[in-house]
PDB file of C-alpha atoms and ligand atoms in Angstrom:
ATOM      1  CA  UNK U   1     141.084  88.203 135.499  1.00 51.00           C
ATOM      2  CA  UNK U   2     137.294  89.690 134.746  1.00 51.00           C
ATOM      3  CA  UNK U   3     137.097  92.097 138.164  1.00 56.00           C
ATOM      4  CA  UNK U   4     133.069  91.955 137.163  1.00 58.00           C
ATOM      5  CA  UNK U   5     132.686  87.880 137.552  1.00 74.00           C
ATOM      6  CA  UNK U   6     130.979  86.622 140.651  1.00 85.00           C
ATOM      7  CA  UNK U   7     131.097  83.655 142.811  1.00 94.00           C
ATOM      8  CA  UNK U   8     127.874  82.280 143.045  1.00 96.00           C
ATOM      9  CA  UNK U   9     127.472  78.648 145.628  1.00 98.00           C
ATOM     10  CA  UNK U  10     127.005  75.500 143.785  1.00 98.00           C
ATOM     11  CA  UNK U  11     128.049  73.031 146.772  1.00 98.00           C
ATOM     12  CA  UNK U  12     127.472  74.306 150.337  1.00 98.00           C
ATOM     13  CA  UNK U  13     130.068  73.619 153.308  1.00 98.00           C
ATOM     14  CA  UNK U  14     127.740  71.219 154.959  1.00 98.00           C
ATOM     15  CA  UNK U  15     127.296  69.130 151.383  1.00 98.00           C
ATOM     16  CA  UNK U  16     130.997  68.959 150.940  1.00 98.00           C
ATOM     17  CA  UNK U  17     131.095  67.946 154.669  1.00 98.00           C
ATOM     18  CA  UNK U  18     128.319  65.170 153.945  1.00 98.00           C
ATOM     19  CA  UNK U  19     130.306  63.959 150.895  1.00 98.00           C
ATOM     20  CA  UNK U  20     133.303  63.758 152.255  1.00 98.00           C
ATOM     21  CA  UNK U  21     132.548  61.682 155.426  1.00 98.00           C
ATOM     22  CA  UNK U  22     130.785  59.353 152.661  1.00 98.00           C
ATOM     23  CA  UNK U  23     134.085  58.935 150.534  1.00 98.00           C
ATOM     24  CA  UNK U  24     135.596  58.352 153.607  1.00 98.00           C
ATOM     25  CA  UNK U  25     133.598  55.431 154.575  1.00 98.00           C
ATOM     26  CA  UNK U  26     134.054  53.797 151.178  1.00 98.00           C
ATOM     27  CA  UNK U  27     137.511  54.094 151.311  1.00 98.00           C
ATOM     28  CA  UNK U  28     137.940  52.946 154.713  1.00 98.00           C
ATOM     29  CA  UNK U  29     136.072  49.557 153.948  1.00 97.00           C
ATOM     30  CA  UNK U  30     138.287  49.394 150.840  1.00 97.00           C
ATOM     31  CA  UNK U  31     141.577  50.648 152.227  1.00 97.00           C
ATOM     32  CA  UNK U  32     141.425  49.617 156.124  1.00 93.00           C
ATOM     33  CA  UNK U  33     145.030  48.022 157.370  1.00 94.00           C
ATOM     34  CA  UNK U  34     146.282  48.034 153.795  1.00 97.00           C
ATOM     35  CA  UNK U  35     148.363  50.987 154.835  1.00 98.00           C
ATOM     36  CA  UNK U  36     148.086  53.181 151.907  1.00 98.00           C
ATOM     37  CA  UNK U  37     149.770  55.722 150.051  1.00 98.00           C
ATOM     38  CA  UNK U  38     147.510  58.334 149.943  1.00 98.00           C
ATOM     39  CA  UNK U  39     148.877  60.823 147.031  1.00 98.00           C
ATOM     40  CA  UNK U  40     146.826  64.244 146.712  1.00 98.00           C
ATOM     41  CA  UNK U  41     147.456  66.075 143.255  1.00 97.00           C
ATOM     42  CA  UNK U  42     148.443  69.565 144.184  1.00 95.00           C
ATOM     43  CA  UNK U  43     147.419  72.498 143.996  1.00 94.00           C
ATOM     44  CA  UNK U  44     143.972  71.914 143.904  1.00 96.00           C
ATOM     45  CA  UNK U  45     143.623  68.576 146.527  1.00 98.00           C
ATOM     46  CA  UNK U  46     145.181  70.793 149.214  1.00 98.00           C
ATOM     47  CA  UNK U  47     141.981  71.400 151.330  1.00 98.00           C
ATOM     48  CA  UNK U  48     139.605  68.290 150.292  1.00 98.00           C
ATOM     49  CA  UNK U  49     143.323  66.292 150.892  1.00 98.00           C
ATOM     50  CA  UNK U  50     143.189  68.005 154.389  1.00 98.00           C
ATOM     51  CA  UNK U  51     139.365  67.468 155.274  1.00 98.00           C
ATOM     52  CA  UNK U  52     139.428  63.558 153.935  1.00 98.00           C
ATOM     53  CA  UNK U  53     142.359  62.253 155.899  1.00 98.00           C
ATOM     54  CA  UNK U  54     141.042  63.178 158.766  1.00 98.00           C
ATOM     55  CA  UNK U  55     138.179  61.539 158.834  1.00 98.00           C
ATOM     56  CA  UNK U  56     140.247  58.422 157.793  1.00 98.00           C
ATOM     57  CA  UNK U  57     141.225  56.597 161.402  1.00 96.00           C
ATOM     58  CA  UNK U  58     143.710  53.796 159.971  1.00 97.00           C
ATOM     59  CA  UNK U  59     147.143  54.228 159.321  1.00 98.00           C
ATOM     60  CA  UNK U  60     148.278  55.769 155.818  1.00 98.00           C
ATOM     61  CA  UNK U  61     150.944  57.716 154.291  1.00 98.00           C
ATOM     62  CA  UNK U  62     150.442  60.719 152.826  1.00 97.00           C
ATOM     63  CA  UNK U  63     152.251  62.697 149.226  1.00 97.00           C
ATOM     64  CA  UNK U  64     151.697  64.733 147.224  1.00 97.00           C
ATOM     65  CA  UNK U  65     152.585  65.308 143.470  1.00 96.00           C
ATOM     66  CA  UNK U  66     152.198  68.814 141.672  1.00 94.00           C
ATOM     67  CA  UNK U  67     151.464  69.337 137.967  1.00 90.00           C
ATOM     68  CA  UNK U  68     150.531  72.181 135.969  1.00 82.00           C
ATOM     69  CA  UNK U  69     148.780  72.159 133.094  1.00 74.00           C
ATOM     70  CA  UNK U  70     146.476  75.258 132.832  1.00 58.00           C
ATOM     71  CA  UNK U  71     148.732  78.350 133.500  1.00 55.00           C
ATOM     72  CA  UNK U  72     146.059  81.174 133.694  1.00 53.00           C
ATOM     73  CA  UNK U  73     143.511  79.528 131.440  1.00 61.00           C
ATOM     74  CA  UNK U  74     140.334  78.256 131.639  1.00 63.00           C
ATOM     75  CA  UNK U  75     140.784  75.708 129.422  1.00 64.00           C
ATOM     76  CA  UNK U  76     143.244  72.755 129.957  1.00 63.00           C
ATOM     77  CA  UNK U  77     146.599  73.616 127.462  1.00 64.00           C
ATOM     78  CA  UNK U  78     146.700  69.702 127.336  1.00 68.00           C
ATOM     79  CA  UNK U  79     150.543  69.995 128.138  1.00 81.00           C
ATOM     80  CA  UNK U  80     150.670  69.106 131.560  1.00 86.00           C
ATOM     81  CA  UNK U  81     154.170  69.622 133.751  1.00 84.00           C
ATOM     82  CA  UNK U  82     155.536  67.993 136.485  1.00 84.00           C
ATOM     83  CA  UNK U  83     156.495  70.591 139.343  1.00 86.00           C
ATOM     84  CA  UNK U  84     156.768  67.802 141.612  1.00 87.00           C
ATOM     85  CA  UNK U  85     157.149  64.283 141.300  1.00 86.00           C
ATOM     86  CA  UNK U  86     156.519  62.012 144.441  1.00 89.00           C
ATOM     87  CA  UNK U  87     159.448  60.923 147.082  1.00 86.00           C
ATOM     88  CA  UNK U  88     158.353  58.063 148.443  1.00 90.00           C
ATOM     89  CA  UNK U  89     158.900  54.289 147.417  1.00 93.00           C
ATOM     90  CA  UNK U  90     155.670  53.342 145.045  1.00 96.00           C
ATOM     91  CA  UNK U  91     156.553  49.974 144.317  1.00 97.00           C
ATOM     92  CA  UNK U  92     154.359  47.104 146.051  1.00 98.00           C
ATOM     93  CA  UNK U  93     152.171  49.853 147.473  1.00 98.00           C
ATOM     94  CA  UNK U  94     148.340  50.564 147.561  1.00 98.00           C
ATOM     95  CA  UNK U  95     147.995  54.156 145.517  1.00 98.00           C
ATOM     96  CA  UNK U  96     144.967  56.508 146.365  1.00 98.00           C
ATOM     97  CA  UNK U  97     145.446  59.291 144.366  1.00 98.00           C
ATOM     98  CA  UNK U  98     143.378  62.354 145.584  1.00 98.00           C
ATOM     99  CA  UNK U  99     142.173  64.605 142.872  1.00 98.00           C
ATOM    100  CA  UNK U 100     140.106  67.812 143.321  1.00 98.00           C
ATOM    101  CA  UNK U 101     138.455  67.524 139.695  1.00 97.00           C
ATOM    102  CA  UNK U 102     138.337  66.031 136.795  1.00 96.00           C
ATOM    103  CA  UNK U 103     137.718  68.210 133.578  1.00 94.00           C
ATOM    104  CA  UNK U 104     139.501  66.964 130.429  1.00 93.00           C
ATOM    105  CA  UNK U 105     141.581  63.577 132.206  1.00 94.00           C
ATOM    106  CA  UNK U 106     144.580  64.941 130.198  1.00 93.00           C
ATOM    107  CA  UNK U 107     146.497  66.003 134.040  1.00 93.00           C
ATOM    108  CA  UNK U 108     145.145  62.256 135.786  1.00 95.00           C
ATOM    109  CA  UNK U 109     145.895  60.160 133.187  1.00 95.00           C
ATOM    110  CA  UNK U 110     149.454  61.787 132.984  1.00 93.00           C
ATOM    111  CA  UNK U 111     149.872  61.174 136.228  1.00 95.00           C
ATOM    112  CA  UNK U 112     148.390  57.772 136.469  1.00 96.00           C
ATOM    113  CA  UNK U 113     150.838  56.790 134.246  1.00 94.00           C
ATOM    114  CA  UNK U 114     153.627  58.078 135.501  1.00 93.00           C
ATOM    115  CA  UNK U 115     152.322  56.095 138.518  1.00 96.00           C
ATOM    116  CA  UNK U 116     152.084  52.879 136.814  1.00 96.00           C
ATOM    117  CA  UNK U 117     155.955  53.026 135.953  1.00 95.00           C
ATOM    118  CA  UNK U 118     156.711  52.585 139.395  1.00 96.00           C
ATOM    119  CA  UNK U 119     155.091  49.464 139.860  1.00 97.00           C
ATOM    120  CA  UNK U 120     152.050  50.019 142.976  1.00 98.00           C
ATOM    121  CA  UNK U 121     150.433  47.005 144.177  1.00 98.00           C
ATOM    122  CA  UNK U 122     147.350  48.417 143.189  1.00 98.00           C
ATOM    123  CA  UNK U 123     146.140  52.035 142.094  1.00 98.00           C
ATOM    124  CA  UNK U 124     142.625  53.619 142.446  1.00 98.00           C
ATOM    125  CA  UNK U 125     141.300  57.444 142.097  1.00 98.00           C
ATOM    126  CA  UNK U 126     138.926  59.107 144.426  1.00 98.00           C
ATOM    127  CA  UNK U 127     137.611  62.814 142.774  1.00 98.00           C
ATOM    128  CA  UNK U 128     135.947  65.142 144.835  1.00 98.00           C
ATOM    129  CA  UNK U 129     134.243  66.828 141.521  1.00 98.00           C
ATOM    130  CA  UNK U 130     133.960  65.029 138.125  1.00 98.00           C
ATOM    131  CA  UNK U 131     132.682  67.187 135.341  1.00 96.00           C
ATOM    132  CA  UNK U 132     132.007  64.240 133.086  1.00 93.00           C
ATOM    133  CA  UNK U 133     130.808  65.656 129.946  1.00 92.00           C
ATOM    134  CA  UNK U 134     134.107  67.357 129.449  1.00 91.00           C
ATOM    135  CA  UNK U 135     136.172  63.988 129.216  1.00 94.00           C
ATOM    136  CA  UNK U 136     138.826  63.925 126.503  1.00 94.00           C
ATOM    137  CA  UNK U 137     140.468  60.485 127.708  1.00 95.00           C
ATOM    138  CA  UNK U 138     138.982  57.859 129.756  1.00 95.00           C
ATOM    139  CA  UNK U 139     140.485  57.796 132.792  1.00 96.00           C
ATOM    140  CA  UNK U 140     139.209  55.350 135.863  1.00 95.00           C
ATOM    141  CA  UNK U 141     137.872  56.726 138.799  1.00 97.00           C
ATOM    142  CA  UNK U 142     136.815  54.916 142.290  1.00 98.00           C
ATOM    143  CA  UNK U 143     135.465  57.501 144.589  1.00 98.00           C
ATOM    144  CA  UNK U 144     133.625  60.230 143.249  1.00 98.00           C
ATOM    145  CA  UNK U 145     132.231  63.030 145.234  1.00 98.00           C
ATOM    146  CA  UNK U 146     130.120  65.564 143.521  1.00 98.00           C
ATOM    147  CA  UNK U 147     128.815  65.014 139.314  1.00 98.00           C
ATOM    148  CA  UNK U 148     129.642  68.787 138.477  1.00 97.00           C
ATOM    149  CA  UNK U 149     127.626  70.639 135.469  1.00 95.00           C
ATOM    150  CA  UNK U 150     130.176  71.983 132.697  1.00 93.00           C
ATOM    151  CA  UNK U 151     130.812  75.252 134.495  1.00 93.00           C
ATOM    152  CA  UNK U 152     133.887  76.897 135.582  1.00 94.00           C
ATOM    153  CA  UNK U 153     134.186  75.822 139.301  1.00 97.00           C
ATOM    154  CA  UNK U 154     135.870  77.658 142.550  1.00 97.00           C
ATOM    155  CA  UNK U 155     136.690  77.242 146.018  1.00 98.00           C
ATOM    156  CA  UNK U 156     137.528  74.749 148.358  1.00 98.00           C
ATOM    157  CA  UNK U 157     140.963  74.570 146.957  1.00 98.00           C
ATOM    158  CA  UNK U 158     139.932  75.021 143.137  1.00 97.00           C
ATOM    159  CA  UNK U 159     141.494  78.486 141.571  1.00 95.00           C
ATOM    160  CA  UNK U 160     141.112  80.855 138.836  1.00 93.00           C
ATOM    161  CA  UNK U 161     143.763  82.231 138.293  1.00 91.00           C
ATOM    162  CA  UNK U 162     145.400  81.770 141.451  1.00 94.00           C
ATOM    163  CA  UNK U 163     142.073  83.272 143.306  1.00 95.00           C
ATOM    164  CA  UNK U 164     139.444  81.813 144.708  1.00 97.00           C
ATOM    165  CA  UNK U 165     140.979  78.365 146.455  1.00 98.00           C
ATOM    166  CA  UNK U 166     140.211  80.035 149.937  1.00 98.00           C
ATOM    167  CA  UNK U 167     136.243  80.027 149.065  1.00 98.00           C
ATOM    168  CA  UNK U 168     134.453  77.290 152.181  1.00 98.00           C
ATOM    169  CA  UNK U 169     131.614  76.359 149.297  1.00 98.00           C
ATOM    170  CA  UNK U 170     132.385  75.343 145.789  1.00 98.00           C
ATOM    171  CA  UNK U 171     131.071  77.818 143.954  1.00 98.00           C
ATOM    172  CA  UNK U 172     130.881  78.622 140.137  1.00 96.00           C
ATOM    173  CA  UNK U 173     131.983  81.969 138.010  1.00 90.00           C
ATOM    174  CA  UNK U 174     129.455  84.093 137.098  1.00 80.00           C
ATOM    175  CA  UNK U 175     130.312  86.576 134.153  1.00 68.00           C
ATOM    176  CA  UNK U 176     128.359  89.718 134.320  1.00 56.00           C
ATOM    177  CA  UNK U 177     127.487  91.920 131.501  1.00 53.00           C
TER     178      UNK U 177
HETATM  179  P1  IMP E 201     142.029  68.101 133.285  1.00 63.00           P
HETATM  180  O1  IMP E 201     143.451  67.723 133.017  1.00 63.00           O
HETATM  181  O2  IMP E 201     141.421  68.849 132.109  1.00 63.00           O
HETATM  182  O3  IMP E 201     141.156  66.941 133.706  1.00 63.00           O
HETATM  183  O4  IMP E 201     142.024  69.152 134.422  1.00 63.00           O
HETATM  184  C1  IMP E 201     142.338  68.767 135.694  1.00 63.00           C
HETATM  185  C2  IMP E 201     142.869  69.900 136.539  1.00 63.00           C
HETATM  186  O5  IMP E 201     142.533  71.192 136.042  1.00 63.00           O
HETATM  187  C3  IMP E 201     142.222  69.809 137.888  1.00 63.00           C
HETATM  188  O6  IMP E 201     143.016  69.038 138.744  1.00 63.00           O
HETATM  189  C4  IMP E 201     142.137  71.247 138.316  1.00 63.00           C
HETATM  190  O7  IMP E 201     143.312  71.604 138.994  1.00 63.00           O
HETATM  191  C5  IMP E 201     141.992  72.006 137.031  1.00 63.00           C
HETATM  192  N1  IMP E 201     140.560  72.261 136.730  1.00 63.00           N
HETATM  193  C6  IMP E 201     139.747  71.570 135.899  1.00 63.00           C
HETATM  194  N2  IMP E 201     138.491  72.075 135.890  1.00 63.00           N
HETATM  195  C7  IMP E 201     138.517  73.103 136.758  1.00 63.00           C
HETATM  196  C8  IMP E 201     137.504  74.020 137.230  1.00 63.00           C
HETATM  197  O8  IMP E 201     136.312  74.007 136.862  1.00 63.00           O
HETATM  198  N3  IMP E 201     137.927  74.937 138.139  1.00 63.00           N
HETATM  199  C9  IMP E 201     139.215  75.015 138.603  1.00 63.00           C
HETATM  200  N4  IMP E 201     140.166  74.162 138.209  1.00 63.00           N
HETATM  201  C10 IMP E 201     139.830  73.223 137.294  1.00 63.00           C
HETATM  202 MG1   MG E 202     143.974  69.545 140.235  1.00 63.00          MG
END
């Protein structure tokens, strides 16, 4: 890890607030008594995962699934891992898969599919950051929070390098000279 780079704020604590409650109340007019399986992609999702289903007041299930694809990298090594596949029953359910961002679409789409296999009733995305100029696959996404600039992004649950996922504000990498 550079010691010299810098977290500087892209996305304040009270925007991230503000954006959550509003994918909340889309997905509450979508998602209300359908009784969904709400599946957060780890480790990123941990803390938008956290802050969403709260403000969701219908009943849901929650999982998680946990795949690695970047190691220490910046860059995604396109071979993406399961660490954890999910526990529950899929089959005839409603899927909300919780992603904190989406760079490449190499880790979604891999776990989309893996998704599909298992038969859901239905399956939509909801992305608190989508850094769409970076796509490599399509992927299809529902709910999305914040259109990020191609930057390196931190905090609120996003890492590099294992630091940074305790940052309140999303906040981008600064390299100094
Ligand atoms: P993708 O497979 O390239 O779309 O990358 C998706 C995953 O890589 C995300 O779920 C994040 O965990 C991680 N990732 C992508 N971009 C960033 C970033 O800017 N900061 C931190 N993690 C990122
Ligand atoms: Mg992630």
């Amino acid at each position: 890890m550079n010691e010299a780079a810098k977290p500087t704020v892209l996305y304040t604590r009270e925007q991230i607030q503000a954006t959550v409650k509003r994918l909340a109340g889309e997905i509450t007019c979508d998602y209300a008594g359908k009784k969904p399986l709400v599946i957060g992609i780890l480790k990123g999702s941990f803390i938008f995962m956290a802050d969403l289903v709260r403000e969701l007041d219908f009943p849901l299930e929650i999982e998680f699934v946990r795949v690695s694809s970047y190691g220490r990298a910046r860059q995604s090594s396109g071979k993406i891992t399961v660490v954890q596949g999910v526990r529950t029953a899929v089959k005839g359910r409603h899927v909300l898969v919780i992603e904190d961002i989406i760079d490449s679409g190499l880790s979604l789409r891999f776990v989309l599919d893996s998704l599909r296999r298992k038969k859901p009733a239905s399956i939509k995305v909801c992305c608190l950051l989508d850094k769409p100029a970076r796509r490599a696959v399509p992927v299809p996404v529902n709910y999305t929070g914040f259109e990020a600039p191609d930057r390196f992004l931190v905090g609120y649950g996003l890492d590099w390098g294992e630091q940074y996922r305790n940052l309140p504000d999303i906040c981008y990498i600064e390299d100094k000279p």
